[in-house]
Coordinates of C-alpha atoms in Angstrom, one line a residue:
Chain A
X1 CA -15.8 -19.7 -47.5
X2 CA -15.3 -16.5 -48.3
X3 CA -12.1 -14.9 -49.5
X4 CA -10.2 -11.2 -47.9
X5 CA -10.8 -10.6 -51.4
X6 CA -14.5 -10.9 -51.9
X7 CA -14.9 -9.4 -48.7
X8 CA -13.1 -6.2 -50.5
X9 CA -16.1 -7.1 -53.2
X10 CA -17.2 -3.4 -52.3
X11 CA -13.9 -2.5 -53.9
X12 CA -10.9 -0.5 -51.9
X13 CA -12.1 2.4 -53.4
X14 CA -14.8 2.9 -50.8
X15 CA -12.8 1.8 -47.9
X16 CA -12.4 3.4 -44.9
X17 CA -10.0 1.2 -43.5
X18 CA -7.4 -1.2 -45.7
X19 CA -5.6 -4.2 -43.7
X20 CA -3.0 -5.1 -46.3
X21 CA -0.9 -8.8 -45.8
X22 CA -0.2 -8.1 -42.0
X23 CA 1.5 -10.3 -40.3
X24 CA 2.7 -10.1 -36.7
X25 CA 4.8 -11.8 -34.0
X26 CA 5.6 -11.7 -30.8
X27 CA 9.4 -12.7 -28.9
X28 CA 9.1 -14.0 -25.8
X29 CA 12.6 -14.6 -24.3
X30 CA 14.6 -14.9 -28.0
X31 CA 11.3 -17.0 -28.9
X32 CA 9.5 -16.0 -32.1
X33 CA 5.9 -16.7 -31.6
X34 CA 3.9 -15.8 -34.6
X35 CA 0.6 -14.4 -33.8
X36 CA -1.0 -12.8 -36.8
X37 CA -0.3 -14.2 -40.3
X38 CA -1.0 -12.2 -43.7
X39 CA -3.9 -10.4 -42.4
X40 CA -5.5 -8.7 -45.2
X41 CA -9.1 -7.3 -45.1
X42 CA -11.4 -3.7 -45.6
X43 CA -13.9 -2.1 -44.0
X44 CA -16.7 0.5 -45.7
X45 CA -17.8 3.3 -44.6
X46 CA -20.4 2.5 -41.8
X47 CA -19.7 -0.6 -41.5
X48 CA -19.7 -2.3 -38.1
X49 CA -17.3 -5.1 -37.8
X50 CA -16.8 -7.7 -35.2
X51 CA -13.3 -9.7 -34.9
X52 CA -13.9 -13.1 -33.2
X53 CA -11.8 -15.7 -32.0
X54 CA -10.2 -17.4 -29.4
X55 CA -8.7 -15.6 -26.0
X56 CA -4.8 -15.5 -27.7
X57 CA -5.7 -15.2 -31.8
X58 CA -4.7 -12.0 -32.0
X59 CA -7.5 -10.0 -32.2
X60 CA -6.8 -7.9 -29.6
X61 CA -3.1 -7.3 -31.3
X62 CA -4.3 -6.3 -34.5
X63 CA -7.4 -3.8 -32.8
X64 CA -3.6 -2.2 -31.4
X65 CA -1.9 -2.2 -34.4
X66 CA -4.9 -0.1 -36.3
X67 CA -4.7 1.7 -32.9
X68 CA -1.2 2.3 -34.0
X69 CA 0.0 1.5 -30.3
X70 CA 2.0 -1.5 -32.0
X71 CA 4.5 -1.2 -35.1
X72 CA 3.5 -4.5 -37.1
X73 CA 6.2 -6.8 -38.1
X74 CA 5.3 -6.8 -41.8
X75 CA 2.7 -5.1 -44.0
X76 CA 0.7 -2.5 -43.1
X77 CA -2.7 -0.7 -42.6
X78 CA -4.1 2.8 -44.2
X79 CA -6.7 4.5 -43.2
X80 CA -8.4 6.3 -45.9
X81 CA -5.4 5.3 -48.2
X82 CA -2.7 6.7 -45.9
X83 CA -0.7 4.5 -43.7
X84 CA -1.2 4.1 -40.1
X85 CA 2.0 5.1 -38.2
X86 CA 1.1 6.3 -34.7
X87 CA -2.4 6.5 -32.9
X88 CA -4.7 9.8 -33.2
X89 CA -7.9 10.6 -32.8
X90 CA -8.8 9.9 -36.2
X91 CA -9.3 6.3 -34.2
X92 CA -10.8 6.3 -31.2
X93 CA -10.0 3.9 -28.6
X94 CA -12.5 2.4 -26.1
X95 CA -10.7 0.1 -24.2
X96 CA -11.9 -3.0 -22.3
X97 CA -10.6 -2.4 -18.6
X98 CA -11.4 1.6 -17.1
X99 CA -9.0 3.8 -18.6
X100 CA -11.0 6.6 -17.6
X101 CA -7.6 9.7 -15.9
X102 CA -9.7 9.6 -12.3
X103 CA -8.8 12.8 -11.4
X104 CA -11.0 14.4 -13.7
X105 CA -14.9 15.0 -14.3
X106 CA -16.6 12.9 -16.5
X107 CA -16.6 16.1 -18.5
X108 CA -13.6 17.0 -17.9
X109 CA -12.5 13.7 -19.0
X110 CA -14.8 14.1 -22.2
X111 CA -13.2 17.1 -23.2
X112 CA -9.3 15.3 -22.4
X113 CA -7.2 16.4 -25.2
X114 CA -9.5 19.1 -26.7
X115 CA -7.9 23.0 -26.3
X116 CA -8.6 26.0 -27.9
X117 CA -9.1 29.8 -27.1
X118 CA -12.1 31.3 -25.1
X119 CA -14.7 30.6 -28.0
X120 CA -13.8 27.6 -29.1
X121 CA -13.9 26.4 -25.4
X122 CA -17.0 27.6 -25.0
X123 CA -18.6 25.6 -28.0
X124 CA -16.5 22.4 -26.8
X125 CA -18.1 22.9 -23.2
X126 CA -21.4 22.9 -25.3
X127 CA -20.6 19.9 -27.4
X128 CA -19.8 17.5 -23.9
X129 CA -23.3 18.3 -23.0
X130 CA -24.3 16.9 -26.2
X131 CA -22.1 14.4 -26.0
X132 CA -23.5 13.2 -22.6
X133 CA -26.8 13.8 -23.4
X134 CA -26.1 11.1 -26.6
X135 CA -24.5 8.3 -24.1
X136 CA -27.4 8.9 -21.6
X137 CA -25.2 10.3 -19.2
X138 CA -26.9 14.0 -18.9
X139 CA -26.2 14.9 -14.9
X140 CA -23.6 12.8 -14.5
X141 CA -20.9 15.3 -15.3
X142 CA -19.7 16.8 -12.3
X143 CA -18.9 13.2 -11.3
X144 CA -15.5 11.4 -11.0
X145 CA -15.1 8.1 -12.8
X146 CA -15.3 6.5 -9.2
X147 CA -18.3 6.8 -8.3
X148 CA -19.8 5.4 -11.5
X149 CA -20.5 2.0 -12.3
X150 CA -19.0 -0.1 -15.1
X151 CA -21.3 0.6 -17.5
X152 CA -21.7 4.0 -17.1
X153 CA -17.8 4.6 -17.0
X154 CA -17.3 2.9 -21.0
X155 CA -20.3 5.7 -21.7
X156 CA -18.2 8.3 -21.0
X157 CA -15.2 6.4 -22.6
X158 CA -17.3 6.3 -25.6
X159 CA -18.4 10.1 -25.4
X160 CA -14.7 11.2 -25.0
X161 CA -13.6 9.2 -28.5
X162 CA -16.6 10.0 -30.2
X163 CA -16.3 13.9 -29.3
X164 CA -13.5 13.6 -31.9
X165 CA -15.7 12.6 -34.3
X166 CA -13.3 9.6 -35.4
X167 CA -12.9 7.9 -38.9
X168 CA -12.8 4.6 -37.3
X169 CA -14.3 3.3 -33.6
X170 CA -12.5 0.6 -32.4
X171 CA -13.7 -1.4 -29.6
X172 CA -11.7 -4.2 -27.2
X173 CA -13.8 -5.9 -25.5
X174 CA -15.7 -2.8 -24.2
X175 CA -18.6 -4.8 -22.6
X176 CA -16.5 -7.8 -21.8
X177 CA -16.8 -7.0 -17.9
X178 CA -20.3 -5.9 -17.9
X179 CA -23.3 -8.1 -16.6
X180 CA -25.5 -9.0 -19.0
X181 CA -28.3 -6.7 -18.5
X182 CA -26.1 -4.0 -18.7
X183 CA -24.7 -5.7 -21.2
X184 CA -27.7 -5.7 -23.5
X185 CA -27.9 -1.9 -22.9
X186 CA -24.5 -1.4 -24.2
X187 CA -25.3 -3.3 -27.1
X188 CA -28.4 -0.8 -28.3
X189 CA -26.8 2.1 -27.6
X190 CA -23.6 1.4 -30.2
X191 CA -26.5 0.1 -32.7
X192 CA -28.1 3.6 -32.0
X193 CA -25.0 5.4 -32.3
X194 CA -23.7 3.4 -35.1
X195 CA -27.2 4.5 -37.0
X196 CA -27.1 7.7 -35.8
X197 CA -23.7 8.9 -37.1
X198 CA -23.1 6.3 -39.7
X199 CA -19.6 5.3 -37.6
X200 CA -17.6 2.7 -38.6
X201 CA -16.6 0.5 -35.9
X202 CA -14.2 -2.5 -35.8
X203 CA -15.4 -4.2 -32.1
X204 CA -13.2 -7.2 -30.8
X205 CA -15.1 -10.0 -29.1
X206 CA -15.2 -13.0 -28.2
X207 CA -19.0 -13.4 -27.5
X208 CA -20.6 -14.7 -30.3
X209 CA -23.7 -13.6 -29.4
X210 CA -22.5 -10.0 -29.4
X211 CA -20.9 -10.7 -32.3
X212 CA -24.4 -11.7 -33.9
X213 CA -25.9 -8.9 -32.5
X214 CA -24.0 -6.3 -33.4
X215 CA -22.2 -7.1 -36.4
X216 CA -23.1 -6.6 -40.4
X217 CA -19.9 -8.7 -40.9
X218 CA -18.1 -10.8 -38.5
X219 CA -14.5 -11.8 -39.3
X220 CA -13.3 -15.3 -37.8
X221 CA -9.2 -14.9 -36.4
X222 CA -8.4 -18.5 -36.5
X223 CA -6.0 -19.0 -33.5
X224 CA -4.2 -22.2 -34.7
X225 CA -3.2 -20.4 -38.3
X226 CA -3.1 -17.1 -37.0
X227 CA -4.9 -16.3 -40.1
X228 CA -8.5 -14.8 -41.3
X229 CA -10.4 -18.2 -41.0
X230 CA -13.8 -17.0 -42.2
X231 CA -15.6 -13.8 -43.0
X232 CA -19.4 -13.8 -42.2
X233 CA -21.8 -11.4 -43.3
X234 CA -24.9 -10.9 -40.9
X235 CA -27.8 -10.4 -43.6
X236 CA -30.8 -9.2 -40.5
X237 CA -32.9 -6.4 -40.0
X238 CA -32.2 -4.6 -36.9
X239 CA -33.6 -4.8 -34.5
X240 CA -32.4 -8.4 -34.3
X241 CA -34.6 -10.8 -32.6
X242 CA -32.1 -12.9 -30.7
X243 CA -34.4 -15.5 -30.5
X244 CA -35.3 -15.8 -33.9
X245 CA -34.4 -18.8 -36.0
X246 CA -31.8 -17.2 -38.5
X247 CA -30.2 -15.3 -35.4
X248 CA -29.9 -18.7 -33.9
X249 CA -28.4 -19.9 -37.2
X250 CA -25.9 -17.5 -37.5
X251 CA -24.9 -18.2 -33.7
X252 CA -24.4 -21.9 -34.0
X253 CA -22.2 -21.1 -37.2
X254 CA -20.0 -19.0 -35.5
X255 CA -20.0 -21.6 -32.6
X256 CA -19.1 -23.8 -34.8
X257 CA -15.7 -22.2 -35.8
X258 CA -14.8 -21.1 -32.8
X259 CA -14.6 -25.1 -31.7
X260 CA -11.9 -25.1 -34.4
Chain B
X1 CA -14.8 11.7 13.1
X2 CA -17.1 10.5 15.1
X3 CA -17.1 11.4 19.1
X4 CA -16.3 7.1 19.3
X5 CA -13.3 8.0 17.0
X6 CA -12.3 10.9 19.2
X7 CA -12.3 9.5 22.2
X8 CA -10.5 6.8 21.3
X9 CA -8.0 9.0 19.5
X10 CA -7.3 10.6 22.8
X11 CA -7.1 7.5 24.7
X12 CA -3.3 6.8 24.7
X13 CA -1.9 10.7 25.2
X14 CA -4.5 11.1 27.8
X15 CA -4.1 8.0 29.9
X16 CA 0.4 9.3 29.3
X17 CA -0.9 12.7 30.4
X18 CA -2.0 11.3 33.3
X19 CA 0.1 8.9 34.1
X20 CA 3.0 12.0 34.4
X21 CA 0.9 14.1 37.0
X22 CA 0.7 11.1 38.8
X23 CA 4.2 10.3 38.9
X24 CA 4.7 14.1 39.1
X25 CA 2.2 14.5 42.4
X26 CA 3.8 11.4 43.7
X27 CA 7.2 13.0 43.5
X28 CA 8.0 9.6 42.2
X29 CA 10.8 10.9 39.8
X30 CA 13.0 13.8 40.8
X31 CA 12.5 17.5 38.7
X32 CA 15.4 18.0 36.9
X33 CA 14.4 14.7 35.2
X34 CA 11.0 14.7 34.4
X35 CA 9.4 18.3 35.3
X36 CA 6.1 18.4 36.3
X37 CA 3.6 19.6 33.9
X38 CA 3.0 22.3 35.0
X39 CA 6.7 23.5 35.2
X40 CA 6.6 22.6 31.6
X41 CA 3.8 24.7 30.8
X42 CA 5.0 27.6 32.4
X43 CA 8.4 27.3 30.5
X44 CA 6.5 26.7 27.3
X45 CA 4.6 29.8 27.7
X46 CA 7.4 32.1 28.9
X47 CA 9.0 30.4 25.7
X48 CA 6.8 31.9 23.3
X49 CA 5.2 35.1 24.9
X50 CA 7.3 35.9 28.0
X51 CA 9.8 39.0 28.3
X52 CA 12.2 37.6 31.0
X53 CA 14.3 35.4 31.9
X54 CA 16.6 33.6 29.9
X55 CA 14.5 31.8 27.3
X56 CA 11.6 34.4 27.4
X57 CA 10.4 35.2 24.0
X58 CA 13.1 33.6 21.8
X59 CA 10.6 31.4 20.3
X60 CA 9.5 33.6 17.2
X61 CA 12.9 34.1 16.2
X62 CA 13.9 30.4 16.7
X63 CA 10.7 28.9 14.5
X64 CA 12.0 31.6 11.7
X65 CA 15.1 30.0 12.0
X66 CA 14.5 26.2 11.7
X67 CA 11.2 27.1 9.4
X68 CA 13.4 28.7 7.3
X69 CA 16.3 25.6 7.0
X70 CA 13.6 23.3 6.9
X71 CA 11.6 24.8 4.4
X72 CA 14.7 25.7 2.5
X73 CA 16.2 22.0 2.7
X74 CA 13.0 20.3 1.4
X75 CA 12.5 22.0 -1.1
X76 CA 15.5 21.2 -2.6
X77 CA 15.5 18.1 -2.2
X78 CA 11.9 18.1 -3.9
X79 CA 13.4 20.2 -6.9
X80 CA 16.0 17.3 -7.1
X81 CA 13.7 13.9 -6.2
X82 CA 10.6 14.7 -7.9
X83 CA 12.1 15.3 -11.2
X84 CA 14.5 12.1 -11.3
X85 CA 12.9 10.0 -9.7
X86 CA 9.9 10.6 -12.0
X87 CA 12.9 10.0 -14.8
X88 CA 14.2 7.3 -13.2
X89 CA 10.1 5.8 -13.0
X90 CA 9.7 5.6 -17.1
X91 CA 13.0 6.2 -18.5
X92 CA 15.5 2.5 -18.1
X93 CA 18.5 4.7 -18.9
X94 CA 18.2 7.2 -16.3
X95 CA 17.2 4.3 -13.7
X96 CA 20.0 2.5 -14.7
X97 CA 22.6 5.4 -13.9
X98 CA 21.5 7.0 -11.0
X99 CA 19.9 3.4 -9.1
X100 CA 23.5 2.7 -8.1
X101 CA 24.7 5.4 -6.3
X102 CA 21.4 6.7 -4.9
X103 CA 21.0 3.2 -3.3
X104 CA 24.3 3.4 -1.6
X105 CA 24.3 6.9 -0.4
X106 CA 20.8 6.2 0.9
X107 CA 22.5 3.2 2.7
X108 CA 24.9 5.8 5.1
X109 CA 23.3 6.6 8.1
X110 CA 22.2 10.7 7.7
X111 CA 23.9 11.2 10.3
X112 CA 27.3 9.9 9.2
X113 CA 27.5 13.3 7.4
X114 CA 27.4 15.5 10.1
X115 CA 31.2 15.6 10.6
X116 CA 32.1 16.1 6.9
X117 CA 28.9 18.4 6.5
X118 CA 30.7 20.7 9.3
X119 CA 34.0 20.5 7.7
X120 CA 32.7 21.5 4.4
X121 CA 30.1 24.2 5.5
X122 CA 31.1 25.2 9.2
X123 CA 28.3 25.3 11.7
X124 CA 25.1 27.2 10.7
X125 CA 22.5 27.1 7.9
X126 CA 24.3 25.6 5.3
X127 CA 25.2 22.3 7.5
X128 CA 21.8 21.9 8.6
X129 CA 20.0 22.2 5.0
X130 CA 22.9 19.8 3.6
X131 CA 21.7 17.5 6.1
X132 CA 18.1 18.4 5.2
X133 CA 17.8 18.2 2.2
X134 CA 20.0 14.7 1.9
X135 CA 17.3 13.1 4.2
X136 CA 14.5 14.5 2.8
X137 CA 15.5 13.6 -1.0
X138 CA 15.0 10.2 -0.9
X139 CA 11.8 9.6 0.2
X140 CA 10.7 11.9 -2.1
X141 CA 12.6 10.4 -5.1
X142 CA 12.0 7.1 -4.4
X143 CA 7.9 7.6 -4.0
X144 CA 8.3 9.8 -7.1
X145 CA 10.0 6.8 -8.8
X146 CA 7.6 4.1 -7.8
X147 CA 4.5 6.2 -8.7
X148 CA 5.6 6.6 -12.2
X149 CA 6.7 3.6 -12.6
X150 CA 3.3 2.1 -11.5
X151 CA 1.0 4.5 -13.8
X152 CA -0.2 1.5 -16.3
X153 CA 0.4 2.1 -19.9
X154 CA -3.1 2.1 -20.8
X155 CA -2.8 5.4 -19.9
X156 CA -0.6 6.1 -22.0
X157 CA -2.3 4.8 -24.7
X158 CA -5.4 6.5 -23.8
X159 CA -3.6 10.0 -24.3
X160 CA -1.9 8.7 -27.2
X161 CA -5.2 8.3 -29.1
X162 CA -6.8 11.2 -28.0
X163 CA -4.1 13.1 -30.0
X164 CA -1.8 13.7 -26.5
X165 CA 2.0 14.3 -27.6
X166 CA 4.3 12.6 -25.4
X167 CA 5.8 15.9 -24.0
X168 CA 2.1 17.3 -23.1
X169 CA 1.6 14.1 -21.4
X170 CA 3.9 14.0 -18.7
X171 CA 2.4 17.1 -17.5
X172 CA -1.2 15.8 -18.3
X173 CA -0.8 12.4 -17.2
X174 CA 1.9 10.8 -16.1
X175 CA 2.2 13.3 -13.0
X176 CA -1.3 13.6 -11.7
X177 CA -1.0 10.1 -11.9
X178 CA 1.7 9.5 -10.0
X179 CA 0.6 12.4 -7.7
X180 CA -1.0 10.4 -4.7
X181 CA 2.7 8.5 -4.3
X182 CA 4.6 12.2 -4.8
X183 CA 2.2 13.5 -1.8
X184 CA 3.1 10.1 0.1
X185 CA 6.9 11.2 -0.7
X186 CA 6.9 14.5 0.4
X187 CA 4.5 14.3 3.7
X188 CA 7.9 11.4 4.5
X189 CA 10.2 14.6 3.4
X190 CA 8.8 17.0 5.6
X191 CA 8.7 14.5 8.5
X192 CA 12.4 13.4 8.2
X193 CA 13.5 16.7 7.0
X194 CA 12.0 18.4 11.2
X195 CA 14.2 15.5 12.2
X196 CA 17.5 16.4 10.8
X197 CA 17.0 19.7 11.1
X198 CA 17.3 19.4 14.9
X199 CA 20.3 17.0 14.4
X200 CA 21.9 20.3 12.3
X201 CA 20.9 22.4 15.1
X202 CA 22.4 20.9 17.9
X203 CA 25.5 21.1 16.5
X204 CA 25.9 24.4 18.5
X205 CA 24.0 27.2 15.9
X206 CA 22.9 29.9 17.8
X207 CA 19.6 30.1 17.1
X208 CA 16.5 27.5 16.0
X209 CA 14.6 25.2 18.1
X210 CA 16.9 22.5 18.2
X211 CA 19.3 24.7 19.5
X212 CA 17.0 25.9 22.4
X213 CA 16.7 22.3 23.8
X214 CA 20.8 21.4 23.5
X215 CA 21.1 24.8 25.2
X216 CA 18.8 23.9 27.5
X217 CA 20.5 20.6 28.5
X218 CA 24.0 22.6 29.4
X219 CA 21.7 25.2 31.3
X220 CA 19.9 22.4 32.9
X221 CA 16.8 23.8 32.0
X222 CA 14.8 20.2 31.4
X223 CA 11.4 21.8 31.6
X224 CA 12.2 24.0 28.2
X225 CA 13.5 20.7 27.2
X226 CA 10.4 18.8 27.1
X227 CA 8.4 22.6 26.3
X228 CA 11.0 22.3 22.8
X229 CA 9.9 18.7 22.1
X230 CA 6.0 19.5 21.9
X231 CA 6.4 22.4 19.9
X232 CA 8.5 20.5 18.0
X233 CA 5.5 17.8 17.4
X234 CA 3.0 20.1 17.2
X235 CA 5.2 22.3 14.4
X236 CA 5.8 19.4 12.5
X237 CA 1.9 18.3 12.2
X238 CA 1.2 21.5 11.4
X239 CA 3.4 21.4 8.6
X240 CA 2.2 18.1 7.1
X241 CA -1.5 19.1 7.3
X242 CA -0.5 22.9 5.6
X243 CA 1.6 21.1 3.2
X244 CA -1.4 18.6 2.1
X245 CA -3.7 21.6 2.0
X246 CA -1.5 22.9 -0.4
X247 CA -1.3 20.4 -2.9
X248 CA -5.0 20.1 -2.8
X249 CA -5.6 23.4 -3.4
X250 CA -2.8 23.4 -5.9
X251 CA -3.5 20.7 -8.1
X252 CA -6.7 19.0 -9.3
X253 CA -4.8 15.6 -9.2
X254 CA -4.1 16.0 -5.5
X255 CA -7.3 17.5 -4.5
X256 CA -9.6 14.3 -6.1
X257 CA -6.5 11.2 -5.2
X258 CA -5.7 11.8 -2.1

């Protein structure tokens, strides 16, 4: 089983993102319930990383804590070395459920945030094109979040994070409410991104499939402990053939611990 | 809308419509109750374009009048509810000190302050925008209130991580968020606040369309009456479809929501 510190094998040095002996817990009416316990782990540059567990480990808590839309009870994160105290575009956000402001464009929500004067505008107006060309969603950016489909609306929620050119993706469950074909489609598009721009990602999931797909290192939250059960390193070439015998392996592994 | 929609749109005030030159004809129901339509026609029109006669041509000055009060009126009371009721929406404290007494002046009757309104402010403008603008405020504040308070946090946390400082995004989000229940608020204002104003106006002011129909009743003049009561109605339409047109072409937020 490996460690939080093998994982950090690669050596802090080259981390992007350092999770150091977090713990977290929630009250519920003057009721201390613990959630995450010593938490400690690091992600490299480029690395994609999936959080499993079980619906109520945690996983989703921590993704906000590194969001820095939760103040963790104790220890703390830093991203390249400096801690994480409020959220900022450094991390981008995509969120499971559509948090897409529908009163704006898709562009217009891609370019949410972003100001400058006349020139810099015009190169930002330049760069959504790019940026919906990248997410597939060239022509679509006249349209209001509405009249897109569920798919096409965590494209753009991906193209407006990613616009910023973030340190650190992180991702909740983003395909969570998609069907599977679209799914799928999802899925190759991060990969392809992920390539492209060498992003680091930290994805939340509880699909272990997903997990298996997208992952080069899964981390296990174990709900009972609230602790890092298991760290798994996904040693395939990509593409991955999902129907492959080591992909299977690595599936019924992960299976395995989520039964604990 | 479709000429199904239409028609059926027109059903009810057409088979009324009817109904009162029938009962009109029949000489069913005496004139100085119920004029005929055609009386009330004629007094409408003498109303607004004639040159003689008593209420000949006083209708220009008279929609200045209660335009003016009304207009005046609501938009105080919008300057006052949007603002704290879009505090009182996110921020406990605020809620917490102004839910009290807002909740139990909105439970006295509007018109409970006419008598006080007149001893404070005489007869004239200032009674009938007091009265005004009290009604209209808390439809507006509470619909203010509710939309904020209903704009989920993911929001929020949305601007948050785009880089979004809290100031910046009550402008950029919180209100064209909460816009489509701030439109709901006002178009209530507006309705509520024609209301009042002809409760202010009959209160013996000298001019304004509330005053023409009061007058109307000592002069015995029913058929101005019921001319007052449609412009009235068709006044206050027009200002709920002019006000909507100008929050859509004001704000982005209105425009795509509503």
């Amino acid at each position: 089983m490996a460690t939080a510190a093998q994982s950090m094998a690669g050596g802090p040095l080259g981390a992007i993102l350092e999770v150091v002996a977090l713990s977290h817990s929630f009250v519920h009416n003057g009721v201390v319930e613990p959630v995450l316990r010593d938490i400690s782990f690091s992600m490299r540059s480029g690395e994609l990383v999936c959080l499993i567990g079980r619906s109520g480990c945690g996983k989703s808590t921590l993704l906000k804590i590194v969001a820095g839309f939760l103040k963790p009870s104790q220890g703390q994160c830093l991203l390249d070395g400096r801690p994480i105290v409020k959220p900022g575009p450094d991390r981008g956000v995509v969120f499971q459920e559509d948090a897409l402001f529908p009163w704006l464009t898709v562009r217009e929500n891609i370019a949410f945030g972003l100001r400058g004067g006349r020139q810099a505008r015009r190169e930002l107006w330049r760069e959504v094109e790019r940026l919906l060309d990248l997410v597939g969603l060239a022509g679509y950016g006249d349209y209001l979040p509405r009249a897109l489909s569920g798919g096409m609306k965590q494209r753009v929620a991906l193209a407006r994070v990613l616009i910023r050119s973030p340190r650190l993706l992180l991702m909740d469950e983003p395909f969570g409410a998609l069907d599977a074909q679209t799914r799928d489609e999802m899925q190759e598009l991060l990969l392809e991104l992920s390539r492209q721009r060498q992003q680091t990602i930290l994805f939340v999931t509880h699909d272990v499939r997903e997990a298996v797909t997208l992952a080069d290192r899964v981390v296990w939250l174990d709900r009972d402990s609230g602790r890092i059960g298991d760290q798994v390193v996904i040693d395939l070439e990509r593409p991955r053939d999902r129907n492959g015998g080591p992909f299977q392996q690595y599936s019924a592994r992960l299976h395995q611990l989520l039964k604990h | 809308m479709g000429t199904k929609d239409t028609a059926l749109a027109l059903l009810l005030p057409l088979t009324g419509l009817a109904a009162w030159f029938a009962v009109s004809a029949a000489g069913l129901v005496p004139g100085y109750l119920l004029p005929a339509p055609a009386a009330v026609f004629d007094a409408g029109v003498r109303y607004i374009f004639g040159t003689q006669g008593p209420y000949a041509g006083r209708f220009a000055g008279d929609l200045v009048a209660s335009l003016s009060r009304v207009l005046l009126g609501f938009t105080l009371a919008a300057v006052v509810g949007i603002p704290l009721g879009i505090c009182s929406g996110r921020l406990v404290v605020v809620n917490r000190l102004a839910a009290g007494p807002i909740g139990g002046l909105r439970a006295v009757p509007g018109i409970c302050w006419l008598p006080l309104a007149l001893i404070w402010f005489g007869i004239g403008l200032k009674t009938t925008v007091f009265l005004v603008t009290l009604a209209a405020f808390f439809p507006i504040y509470q619909n203010a209130l509710t939309g904020a308070r209903l704009v989920a946090p993911i929001y929020y946390q949305a601007g948050a991580m785009l880089g979004v400082s809290r100031v910046r995004g009550v402008f950029a989000i919180l209100l064209p968020m909460a816009m489509p229940n701030i439109i709901t608020g006002l178009r209530l204002g507006m309705g509520i606040a024609w209301a009042y104003l002809v409760l202010g106006e009959l209160t013996g002011v000298p001019d304004g369309l509330g005053a023409v129909i009061m007058d109307a009743r000592m002069a015995g003049q029913t058929e101005i009456i019921l001319a007052g009561i449609v412009l009235i109605a068709v006044i206050g339409r027009i200002c709920d479809r002019v006000l909507v047109l100008v929050l859509r072409l004001c704000f982005k937020s209105a425009r795509r929501q509503v």
